[in-house]
Amino acid sequence: MKNTFTALKISIFSLFVLTSLVACDKDFSIIESDVLGEGNANFLTNTEFIPVTAYNKKLSALQVNNLASNLLGVFKDPEYGTTTAGIVTQLTPSVYGVDFGVNPTIDKVTLHIPYFSTAIGLDDEGNTTYQLDSVYGNANKPIKLSIYRSNYFLRDFNPLGDASTSQNYYSNASSTTNSALNGSTTINFDDHILETIFSASTIIPSSAASETITDEDTEDEIITYSEPAFKVELESEFWQNTIVAKSGGSELSNENNFKNYFRGLYFKAEAVDDTNDGSMFLVNLESTNAYITIAYTNGEDDARVENTYTLKFTGNKLNTFINDFETTLTDGDNVNGDSTIHLKGMEGSMAVIDLFGTEDLDGNEIPDNLDTFLKTYRKTDESGNFVKDEDDNYVLKRLINEAHLEIYEDDTQVSNTLDDNGDEYHKYDRIYAYDIKNNTTLIDYLYDPTENNAAVSSKIISLGQRGVLTDDDGEEKVKYKIRITEHLNNIIQNDSTNYNIGLVISNNVNYTNNSEILNSTDEVTAVPSASVITPRGTILYGSHESVDDDKKLKLNILFTETKED
């Protein structure tokens, strides 16, 4: 009996998804079908490991504006060193052309910026308790925080482009100052400080609910609680002179005038001592609860009226990064691969995975290693040409049931010490894979139904969680699996182009936007923005021949094929 496979219009991935939903864990299982398995008279399953080339790509000048959230603070990574993150942001009034009335006087100015947190229960009084989700480093170590009025104008449009070209800002982490690049110049935000509006050297993020008091010190006083936030009172005099005193003036009359008059705030974080240690936290400036509120009264002495004026953190905003690394990051060997792979967030490092060698994108030639792979999975005629059926589908000799990149953490360099929360330091690390050429997610990610708001357990079919396994010798290894089953099926069945795959570290695999690289001179033109707002890093074993086979980064394929007649 002669057995061949015709390229499937619908992949067996759907069968795998159903199985995964029944039993899904950190170290997902490989499927061995009862239908297409060893017990069947005509088919058998087998596994092969294919060597790939994995190498490092040092990152610099990454787009740092238009991010979904922003990092602020000081973070000392045990493998890499210290990064300091600052924020520069515009403010937008809730209303323009405001008249503050007769004899306006400020009672209180409140700055309120939510952290990212999760509600975890109720206290003894029935109030919600929270856990902070995105605090990195030494959570009990304070940082110094200064907030300045900035005189640097954050443009919306690039004057060097056409009228619709947005202005992007890029990281400059090799500098020793809070600076950014705009494509033509370097901006040191310390050179654009007008006034200090807040300064403290004891800032520690708290998981306590944020309290808001209305009708304070009266019989009608009400206390309401919301998610944890960085909340401080600001000195009234600055806001009286800068905002309230401009009542009815052109400065507050419209958006353009206001942005030119009040150009924004600059949040500058610093370590409090020479240990370069501290905490870094993700803040949600996009939240409706992120604001500066000016509470004031106006009117005659015998008829004072309470009012509020609110400023939001909408408009352009960006992160600044300063790296003080103890580990030197460099571009790797794209021919032989690297023995060690460095994944580091913010302006750090990524990996490039070359599966079969890069194709001639002009369509003239397929490299021998990809051609060999295709001939292993497609049926060929006596002349070595690929065979197609009457529907113009390739006839296959093998079906890929499961394919994934197998990646091991470098246990000689990665610290698994406990952080201040008692968790393993790298416990929630995730690796995010993307198509470098098109700056998109892989097709396996799109097919993955396991998306949820808890990023650590989202997309766990395509982007496996960090898992610890014990081998036959009793040695513990930390392993990642990045599924590329459909990615390979697309190459085999649909002649999809063999583009390289990028790997970055991420704490939020649900966030799929990209950050452009300024003036890129190679194939990597952007990185997933999720890695830009991820301060952590990890170190992995690479694909170089010097790495032990049982720890080497490789491609693992489980396939079904016809038995020999």
Coordinates of C-alpha atoms in Angstrom, one line a residue:
M1 CA 0.0 0.0 0.0
K2 CA 1.3 3.4 -0.9
N3 CA 0.8 6.1 1.7
T4 CA 1.2 9.9 1.3
F5 CA 0.0 13.0 3.1
T6 CA -1.7 15.8 1.3
A7 CA -1.1 19.3 2.8
L8 CA -3.9 19.9 5.2
K9 CA -6.1 23.0 4.9
I10 CA -6.8 22.8 8.6
S11 CA -3.9 22.0 10.9
I12 CA -3.9 19.3 13.6
F13 CA -3.0 22.3 15.9
S14 CA -6.8 22.5 16.7
L15 CA -6.6 18.9 18.1
F16 CA -3.6 19.9 20.2
V17 CA -5.4 23.0 21.5
L18 CA -8.4 20.8 22.7
T19 CA -6.0 18.4 24.4
S20 CA -4.1 21.3 26.0
L21 CA -7.3 22.8 27.4
V22 CA -8.0 19.5 29.2
A23 CA -4.5 19.3 30.7
C24 CA -2.2 22.3 30.5
D25 CA 0.9 22.7 32.6
K26 CA 4.2 24.6 32.6
D27 CA 6.0 21.8 30.7
F28 CA 3.4 21.0 28.1
S29 CA 3.1 17.5 26.7
I30 CA 4.0 16.3 23.2
I31 CA 1.0 14.7 21.5
E32 CA 1.2 11.1 20.2
S33 CA -2.0 10.4 18.3
D34 CA -3.8 7.0 18.6
V35 CA -4.8 7.5 15.0
L36 CA -1.4 8.5 13.6
G37 CA 0.7 6.6 16.0
E38 CA 2.9 3.6 16.2
G39 CA 0.0 1.3 16.8
N40 CA -1.4 2.2 13.3
A41 CA -0.5 -0.2 10.5
N42 CA 0.5 2.5 8.1
F43 CA 2.0 5.3 10.2
L44 CA 4.5 5.9 12.9
T45 CA 5.6 8.9 15.0
N46 CA 9.2 10.0 15.7
T47 CA 11.2 12.9 17.1
E48 CA 14.1 14.7 15.6
F49 CA 16.3 17.5 16.9
I50 CA 17.4 20.1 14.3
P51 CA 20.4 22.4 15.1
V52 CA 19.7 26.1 14.6
T53 CA 21.8 29.2 14.8
A54 CA 21.1 31.5 17.8
Y55 CA 23.0 34.7 18.3
N56 CA 22.9 37.9 20.4
K57 CA 21.8 41.3 19.2
K58 CA 22.7 44.3 21.3
L59 CA 19.9 46.9 21.4
S60 CA 20.2 50.6 21.4
A61 CA 18.2 53.7 20.5
L62 CA 14.8 52.1 21.0
Q63 CA 11.6 54.0 20.7
V64 CA 10.5 55.1 24.2
N65 CA 7.4 57.2 23.6
N66 CA 3.8 56.0 23.1
L67 CA 4.4 53.1 25.5
A68 CA 1.4 51.5 27.2
S69 CA 2.9 52.1 30.6
N70 CA 6.1 53.6 32.0
L71 CA 8.9 52.5 34.4
L72 CA 10.2 54.8 37.1
G73 CA 13.0 54.0 39.6
V74 CA 16.3 52.2 40.1
F75 CA 16.7 48.5 39.4
K76 CA 19.8 46.5 40.0
D77 CA 19.7 43.3 38.0
P78 CA 21.9 40.5 39.6
E79 CA 23.2 39.4 36.2
Y80 CA 23.6 42.7 34.4
G81 CA 23.8 45.7 36.7
T82 CA 21.8 48.9 37.4
T83 CA 19.3 50.7 35.2
T84 CA 17.7 54.0 36.2
A85 CA 14.4 55.0 34.6
G86 CA 12.8 58.5 34.4
I87 CA 9.7 59.9 32.8
V88 CA 9.0 63.0 30.8
T89 CA 5.3 63.7 30.2
Q90 CA 3.0 66.4 28.9
L91 CA -0.1 67.4 30.9
T92 CA -3.5 68.1 29.5
P93 CA -6.1 70.2 31.4
S94 CA -9.6 68.8 31.8
V95 CA -11.0 72.1 30.4
Y96 CA -9.5 75.1 28.5
G97 CA -10.3 78.7 28.9
V98 CA -11.0 78.3 32.6
D99 CA -12.0 81.3 34.7
F100 CA -10.9 80.7 38.3
G101 CA -13.3 83.4 39.5
V102 CA -13.0 86.0 42.2
N103 CA -10.2 85.7 44.8
P104 CA -9.2 82.1 43.9
T105 CA -7.1 80.4 46.5
I106 CA -5.6 76.9 46.4
D107 CA -6.5 74.6 49.3
K108 CA -4.6 71.5 48.1
V109 CA -2.8 70.1 45.1
T110 CA -2.7 66.3 44.8
L111 CA -0.6 64.1 42.5
H112 CA -2.0 60.7 42.0
I113 CA -0.6 57.9 39.7
P114 CA -1.8 54.3 40.1
Y115 CA 0.6 51.4 40.3
F116 CA -0.3 48.1 38.6
S117 CA -1.9 45.9 41.2
T118 CA -4.3 43.0 41.8
A119 CA -7.1 42.8 44.4
I120 CA -6.4 39.8 46.7
G121 CA -9.0 40.0 49.4
L122 CA -10.6 42.1 52.2
D123 CA -9.2 43.4 55.4
D124 CA -11.0 43.3 58.8
E125 CA -13.0 46.3 57.9
G126 CA -14.2 44.9 54.6
N127 CA -11.9 47.1 52.5
T128 CA -10.1 45.6 49.5
T129 CA -6.5 44.6 49.9
Y130 CA -4.0 44.6 47.0
Q131 CA -0.8 43.1 45.8
L132 CA 1.6 45.2 43.6
D133 CA 2.2 43.5 40.3
S134 CA 5.1 45.3 38.7
V135 CA 7.7 46.3 41.3
Y136 CA 11.2 45.2 40.5
G137 CA 14.4 45.0 42.6
N138 CA 14.6 45.7 46.3
A139 CA 11.0 46.6 47.2
N140 CA 12.1 47.9 50.7
K141 CA 14.9 50.1 49.4
P142 CA 13.9 53.7 48.9
I143 CA 14.7 55.9 45.9
K144 CA 15.2 59.6 45.6
L145 CA 12.5 61.1 43.3
S146 CA 12.5 64.7 42.0
I147 CA 9.8 66.1 39.9
Y148 CA 10.5 69.2 37.8
R149 CA 8.7 71.5 35.5
S150 CA 10.3 70.8 32.1
N151 CA 11.0 73.4 29.4
Y152 CA 11.5 70.9 26.7
F153 CA 8.7 70.8 24.1
L154 CA 7.7 67.3 23.2
R155 CA 6.7 67.5 19.5
D156 CA 3.8 65.5 18.1
F157 CA 5.1 65.6 14.5
N158 CA 8.6 65.2 13.0
P159 CA 9.7 68.4 11.2
L160 CA 12.1 66.3 9.1
G161 CA 9.2 64.2 7.7
D162 CA 5.9 65.0 6.0
A163 CA 3.0 66.6 7.8
S164 CA 1.7 63.2 9.0
T165 CA 5.0 61.8 10.4
S166 CA 4.8 61.4 14.1
Q167 CA 7.8 62.4 16.2
N168 CA 9.4 59.5 17.9
Y169 CA 11.9 59.6 20.8
Y170 CA 14.6 57.0 21.4
S171 CA 16.5 55.7 24.3
N172 CA 20.1 56.8 25.0
A173 CA 20.9 54.4 27.9
S174 CA 24.7 54.5 27.3
S175 CA 24.6 58.1 28.5
T176 CA 25.1 59.0 32.2
T177 CA 22.2 61.5 32.0
N178 CA 18.5 61.2 31.6
S179 CA 18.5 61.8 27.9
A180 CA 16.7 60.8 24.7
L181 CA 17.3 61.0 20.9
N182 CA 14.8 62.6 18.5
G183 CA 16.5 61.4 15.3
S184 CA 18.6 64.6 14.9
T185 CA 19.7 65.7 18.3
T186 CA 20.3 64.4 21.8
I187 CA 18.1 65.9 24.5
N188 CA 19.5 66.0 28.1
F189 CA 16.4 66.7 30.2
D190 CA 18.5 68.1 33.1
D191 CA 19.3 71.0 30.8
H192 CA 15.6 71.9 30.5
I193 CA 14.6 72.1 34.1
L194 CA 12.7 75.3 35.1
E195 CA 11.5 74.6 38.6
T196 CA 11.4 71.8 41.2
I197 CA 7.9 71.0 42.3
F198 CA 8.6 67.9 44.5
S199 CA 11.6 66.1 45.9
A200 CA 11.9 63.2 48.4
S201 CA 14.6 60.6 49.1
T202 CA 12.3 58.1 50.8
I203 CA 10.0 56.9 48.1
I204 CA 9.0 53.2 48.5
P205 CA 5.9 51.9 46.6
S206 CA 3.2 50.7 48.9
S207 CA 0.4 48.1 48.3
A208 CA -1.9 50.0 50.6
A209 CA -5.2 51.2 49.0
S210 CA -5.2 54.9 48.0
E211 CA -7.5 57.0 50.2
T212 CA -9.5 60.0 49.0
I213 CA -11.2 62.2 51.6
T214 CA -14.1 64.5 50.8
D215 CA -15.5 67.1 53.1
E216 CA -12.5 66.6 55.3
D217 CA -12.9 67.6 59.0
T218 CA -16.6 68.0 58.7
E219 CA -19.6 65.9 59.7
D220 CA -20.0 64.9 56.0
E221 CA -16.4 63.6 55.7
I222 CA -16.2 60.5 53.5
I223 CA -13.2 58.3 52.8
T224 CA -13.1 56.3 49.6
Y225 CA -10.5 53.7 48.6
S226 CA -9.0 52.8 45.3
E227 CA -6.1 50.8 43.9
P228 CA -2.6 51.6 45.3
A229 CA -1.0 54.7 43.8
F230 CA 1.9 57.0 44.1
K231 CA 0.1 59.9 45.9
V232 CA 1.7 63.1 47.3
E233 CA 0.6 66.6 48.0
L234 CA 2.4 69.3 46.1
E235 CA 3.3 72.8 47.2
S236 CA 0.4 75.2 46.4
E237 CA 2.5 78.3 45.6
F238 CA 3.9 76.9 42.4
W239 CA 0.4 76.0 41.0
Q240 CA -1.1 79.3 42.3
N241 CA 1.5 81.3 40.3
T242 CA 1.7 79.0 37.3
I243 CA -1.9 78.0 36.7
V244 CA -4.4 79.9 38.8
A245 CA -2.8 83.3 38.2
K246 CA -3.3 82.7 34.5
S247 CA -7.1 82.7 34.8
G248 CA -8.7 83.9 31.6
G249 CA -5.3 84.3 29.9
S250 CA -4.2 83.0 26.5
E251 CA -1.9 80.4 28.2
L252 CA -4.8 78.3 29.3
S253 CA -7.1 79.1 26.4
N254 CA -6.5 76.1 24.1
E255 CA -4.4 73.0 23.6
N256 CA -1.6 74.5 21.6
N257 CA -1.1 77.5 23.8
F258 CA -1.1 75.3 27.0
K259 CA 1.4 72.8 25.6
N260 CA 3.7 75.6 24.6
Y261 CA 3.3 77.4 28.0
F262 CA 3.4 74.4 30.3
R263 CA 5.6 71.9 28.4
G264 CA 5.5 69.1 30.9
L265 CA 6.9 67.4 33.9
Y266 CA 10.2 65.5 34.3
F267 CA 10.3 62.7 36.9
K268 CA 13.9 62.0 37.8
A269 CA 14.8 58.9 39.9
E270 CA 18.1 58.3 41.6
A271 CA 19.7 55.8 44.0
V272 CA 19.9 57.1 47.6
D273 CA 23.4 55.7 48.2
D274 CA 26.4 54.3 46.3
T275 CA 25.1 50.7 46.2
N276 CA 23.1 51.7 43.1
D277 CA 20.2 49.7 44.5
G278 CA 16.6 50.5 44.8
S279 CA 13.2 49.7 43.4
M280 CA 11.6 50.3 40.0
F281 CA 7.9 50.3 39.4
L282 CA 5.6 50.4 36.5
V283 CA 3.1 53.2 36.6
N284 CA -0.1 53.7 34.7
L285 CA -0.2 57.2 33.4
E286 CA -2.9 56.2 31.0
S287 CA -5.3 55.5 33.8
T288 CA -8.3 57.7 34.4
N289 CA -7.1 57.8 38.0
A290 CA -3.8 59.4 37.0
Y291 CA -4.0 63.1 37.5
I292 CA -3.0 66.3 39.3
T293 CA -5.9 67.9 41.0
I294 CA -5.9 71.5 42.2
A295 CA -8.6 72.0 44.8
Y296 CA -9.4 75.7 45.2
T297 CA -12.1 78.1 46.5
N298 CA -13.3 81.4 45.0
G299 CA -15.8 84.1 45.7
E300 CA -16.4 86.7 48.3
D301 CA -15.4 86.0 51.9
D302 CA -18.9 85.3 53.0
A303 CA -19.7 83.0 50.0
R304 CA -16.7 80.9 49.2
V305 CA -17.2 78.1 46.7
E306 CA -15.2 74.9 46.4
N307 CA -13.9 73.9 42.9
T308 CA -11.4 71.6 41.3
Y309 CA -9.1 71.9 38.3
T310 CA -7.6 68.6 36.9
L311 CA -4.6 67.9 34.8
K312 CA -4.2 64.5 33.1
F313 CA -1.1 62.8 31.8
T314 CA -2.4 62.6 28.3
G315 CA -0.3 63.8 25.4
N316 CA 3.2 62.7 24.5
K317 CA 5.3 61.0 27.1
L318 CA 8.5 59.0 27.2
N319 CA 10.9 57.0 29.4
T320 CA 14.5 57.7 29.9
F321 CA 17.0 54.9 30.7
I322 CA 20.6 55.0 32.1
N323 CA 22.5 51.7 32.1
D324 CA 25.4 51.1 34.5
F325 CA 26.0 47.5 33.5
E326 CA 28.6 45.1 34.9
T327 CA 28.0 42.7 31.9
T328 CA 29.2 43.8 28.4
L329 CA 26.6 43.3 25.8
T330 CA 27.7 42.8 22.2
D331 CA 26.4 41.6 18.8
G332 CA 26.9 37.9 18.4
D333 CA 28.2 35.4 15.8
N334 CA 25.5 35.0 13.1
V335 CA 27.4 32.2 11.4
N336 CA 28.3 29.9 14.2
G337 CA 25.9 31.0 16.9
D338 CA 26.8 32.0 20.4
S339 CA 27.4 29.8 23.4
T340 CA 25.5 32.2 25.7
I341 CA 22.3 34.1 24.9
H342 CA 21.6 37.4 26.7
L343 CA 18.0 38.6 27.0
K344 CA 17.8 41.9 28.8
G345 CA 14.8 44.3 28.8
M346 CA 14.7 48.1 28.3
E347 CA 17.8 49.0 26.2
G348 CA 19.4 45.7 26.6
S349 CA 19.8 42.6 24.3
M350 CA 17.8 40.1 22.3
A351 CA 18.4 36.9 20.4
V352 CA 18.0 36.1 16.7
I353 CA 17.1 32.6 15.8
D354 CA 18.1 31.5 12.2
L355 CA 16.3 28.2 11.6
F356 CA 17.6 27.1 8.2
G357 CA 19.7 30.0 6.9
T358 CA 18.4 33.2 5.4
E359 CA 16.6 32.9 2.1
D360 CA 17.5 34.9 -1.0
L361 CA 14.6 37.3 -0.7
D362 CA 14.7 38.0 -4.4
G363 CA 13.4 34.5 -4.9
N364 CA 16.3 33.1 -6.8
E365 CA 17.6 30.4 -4.5
I366 CA 16.8 28.3 -1.4
P367 CA 19.7 27.5 0.9
D368 CA 20.6 23.8 1.0
N369 CA 19.6 23.4 4.7
L370 CA 16.1 24.6 4.1
D371 CA 15.9 22.6 0.8
T372 CA 17.0 19.5 2.7
F373 CA 14.3 20.2 5.3
L374 CA 11.6 20.6 2.7
K375 CA 12.6 17.4 0.9
T376 CA 12.4 15.6 4.2
Y377 CA 8.8 16.6 4.7
R378 CA 7.5 16.9 1.1
K379 CA 7.3 14.1 -1.5
T380 CA 9.5 14.5 -4.5
D381 CA 9.5 12.9 -7.9
E382 CA 12.4 11.1 -9.6
S383 CA 13.9 14.4 -10.7
G384 CA 13.8 15.7 -7.1
N385 CA 11.0 18.2 -7.8
F386 CA 8.2 18.6 -5.2
V387 CA 5.0 16.8 -6.0
K388 CA 1.6 18.5 -5.8
D389 CA -1.9 17.0 -6.0
E390 CA -4.9 18.0 -8.2
D391 CA -5.7 20.9 -5.8
D392 CA -2.1 22.3 -6.1
N393 CA -1.2 21.3 -2.6
Y394 CA 2.1 19.8 -1.7
V395 CA 2.0 16.0 -1.1
L396 CA 3.7 15.4 2.2
K397 CA 5.8 12.5 3.5
R398 CA 5.7 13.7 7.0
L399 CA 3.3 15.7 9.1
I400 CA 4.5 17.9 11.9
N401 CA 2.5 17.2 15.1
E402 CA 4.5 19.5 17.3
A403 CA 7.5 21.7 16.9
H404 CA 9.2 24.0 19.5
L405 CA 12.4 25.7 20.2
E406 CA 13.9 24.1 23.3
I407 CA 15.8 26.6 25.4
Y408 CA 17.7 26.1 28.7
E409 CA 18.6 28.7 31.3
D410 CA 22.3 29.0 31.9
D411 CA 22.6 27.7 35.5
T412 CA 26.2 28.8 35.8
Q413 CA 25.3 32.5 35.4
V414 CA 21.6 33.0 36.4
S415 CA 20.9 33.8 40.0
N416 CA 17.8 32.1 41.6
T417 CA 18.1 34.0 44.9
L418 CA 14.9 35.1 46.6
D419 CA 13.7 38.6 46.2
D420 CA 12.1 40.6 49.0
N421 CA 8.7 39.1 48.3
G422 CA 10.1 35.6 48.9
D423 CA 9.7 34.5 45.3
E424 CA 12.4 33.1 43.0
Y425 CA 13.9 36.0 41.2
H426 CA 13.3 34.7 37.7
K427 CA 10.1 32.8 38.5
Y428 CA 7.8 34.9 36.3
D429 CA 10.2 35.4 33.4
R430 CA 8.6 34.9 29.9
I431 CA 10.2 34.7 26.5
Y432 CA 8.4 36.4 23.7
A433 CA 9.0 35.3 20.0
Y434 CA 8.3 37.4 17.0
D435 CA 8.8 37.6 13.2
I436 CA 11.8 40.0 12.8
K437 CA 11.1 40.8 9.1
N438 CA 7.5 41.8 9.5
N439 CA 7.6 42.8 13.2
T440 CA 4.6 40.7 14.0
T441 CA 3.7 37.8 16.3
L442 CA 4.2 34.3 15.0
I443 CA 1.2 32.5 13.7
D444 CA 1.3 30.1 16.7
Y445 CA 0.7 33.0 19.0
L446 CA -2.4 34.0 17.0
Y447 CA -3.7 30.4 17.2
D448 CA -3.1 30.3 21.0
P449 CA -6.5 30.6 22.8
T450 CA -5.0 30.8 26.3
E451 CA -5.0 34.6 26.6
N452 CA -5.9 36.2 29.9
N453 CA -5.2 39.3 31.9
A454 CA -2.6 37.5 34.1
A455 CA 0.3 37.8 31.8
V456 CA 2.3 35.1 33.5
S457 CA -0.3 32.5 32.5
S458 CA -1.3 34.0 29.2
K459 CA -0.4 32.5 25.8
I460 CA 1.2 29.5 27.5
I461 CA 0.6 27.1 24.5
S462 CA 2.7 29.2 22.1
L463 CA 5.0 30.9 24.7
G464 CA 5.7 28.3 27.3
Q465 CA 6.2 29.3 30.9
R466 CA 9.5 28.9 32.6
G467 CA 9.6 25.4 34.0
V468 CA 12.0 23.4 36.2
L469 CA 12.6 19.7 35.2
T470 CA 14.8 17.0 36.5
D471 CA 16.7 14.8 34.1
D472 CA 17.6 11.1 34.4
D473 CA 20.8 12.0 36.4
G474 CA 18.8 14.0 38.9
E475 CA 20.0 17.3 37.7
E476 CA 17.6 20.2 37.7
K477 CA 17.3 22.3 34.6
V478 CA 15.3 25.4 33.8
K479 CA 13.6 25.1 30.4
Y480 CA 11.5 27.2 28.0
K481 CA 9.6 26.0 25.0
I482 CA 8.6 28.3 22.2
R483 CA 6.1 26.6 20.0
I484 CA 6.6 27.1 16.2
T485 CA 4.4 24.2 14.9
E486 CA 2.3 26.4 12.6
H487 CA 5.2 28.5 11.7
L488 CA 7.0 25.5 10.2
N489 CA 3.8 24.1 8.6
N490 CA 3.3 27.4 6.8
I491 CA 6.8 27.0 5.4
I492 CA 6.2 23.4 4.3
Q493 CA 2.7 23.7 3.0
N494 CA 2.4 27.3 1.9
D495 CA 5.9 28.3 0.9
S496 CA 5.9 30.9 3.6
T497 CA 9.3 32.7 3.7
N498 CA 11.8 31.5 6.3
Y499 CA 12.2 34.8 8.2
N500 CA 14.4 34.9 11.3
I501 CA 12.7 34.8 14.7
G502 CA 13.5 37.2 17.5
L503 CA 13.4 36.4 21.2
V504 CA 13.1 39.0 23.9
I505 CA 12.3 38.8 27.6
S506 CA 8.9 40.1 28.6
N507 CA 6.7 40.5 31.7
N508 CA 3.6 41.1 29.5
V509 CA 3.2 38.8 26.5
N510 CA -0.3 40.3 25.9
Y511 CA 1.2 43.6 24.8
T512 CA 2.0 43.2 21.0
N513 CA 3.0 46.8 20.0
N514 CA 6.4 47.5 18.6
S515 CA 9.1 50.0 19.3
E516 CA 11.2 51.2 16.4
I517 CA 15.0 51.2 16.4
L518 CA 16.5 54.4 15.3
N519 CA 18.6 54.2 12.1
S520 CA 18.8 50.4 12.1
T521 CA 21.4 49.0 9.8
D522 CA 20.4 45.3 9.8
E523 CA 17.3 43.1 9.7
V524 CA 16.2 44.0 13.2
T525 CA 14.3 47.3 12.8
A526 CA 12.0 47.1 15.8
V527 CA 11.5 45.2 19.0
P528 CA 8.3 44.3 20.9
S529 CA 7.5 47.2 23.2
A530 CA 6.8 44.7 26.0
S531 CA 10.5 44.2 26.3
V532 CA 11.2 48.0 26.5
I533 CA 9.0 48.2 29.7
T534 CA 10.5 45.0 31.1
P535 CA 13.5 45.7 33.4
R536 CA 14.6 42.2 34.1
G537 CA 17.0 40.0 32.1
T538 CA 18.1 36.4 31.9
I539 CA 20.9 34.3 30.4
L540 CA 20.4 31.2 28.3
Y541 CA 22.5 28.5 26.7
G542 CA 23.0 29.2 23.0
S543 CA 23.5 27.0 20.0
H544 CA 27.2 27.1 19.6
E545 CA 28.9 23.7 19.2
S546 CA 30.8 24.2 22.5
V547 CA 27.5 23.9 24.5
D548 CA 26.6 20.4 25.8
D549 CA 24.0 18.8 23.6
D550 CA 21.5 18.3 26.4
K551 CA 21.5 22.1 27.1
K552 CA 22.0 23.4 23.6
L553 CA 19.3 25.7 22.1
K554 CA 17.7 23.5 19.4
L555 CA 14.5 22.8 17.4
N556 CA 12.6 19.8 18.5
I557 CA 10.1 18.3 16.0
L558 CA 7.6 15.4 16.6
F559 CA 6.3 14.1 13.3
T560 CA 4.2 11.4 11.8
E561 CA 5.4 9.6 8.7
T562 CA 4.4 6.7 6.5
K563 CA 6.0 3.3 7.2
E564 CA 8.3 1.8 4.6
D565 CA 6.4 -0.7 2.4

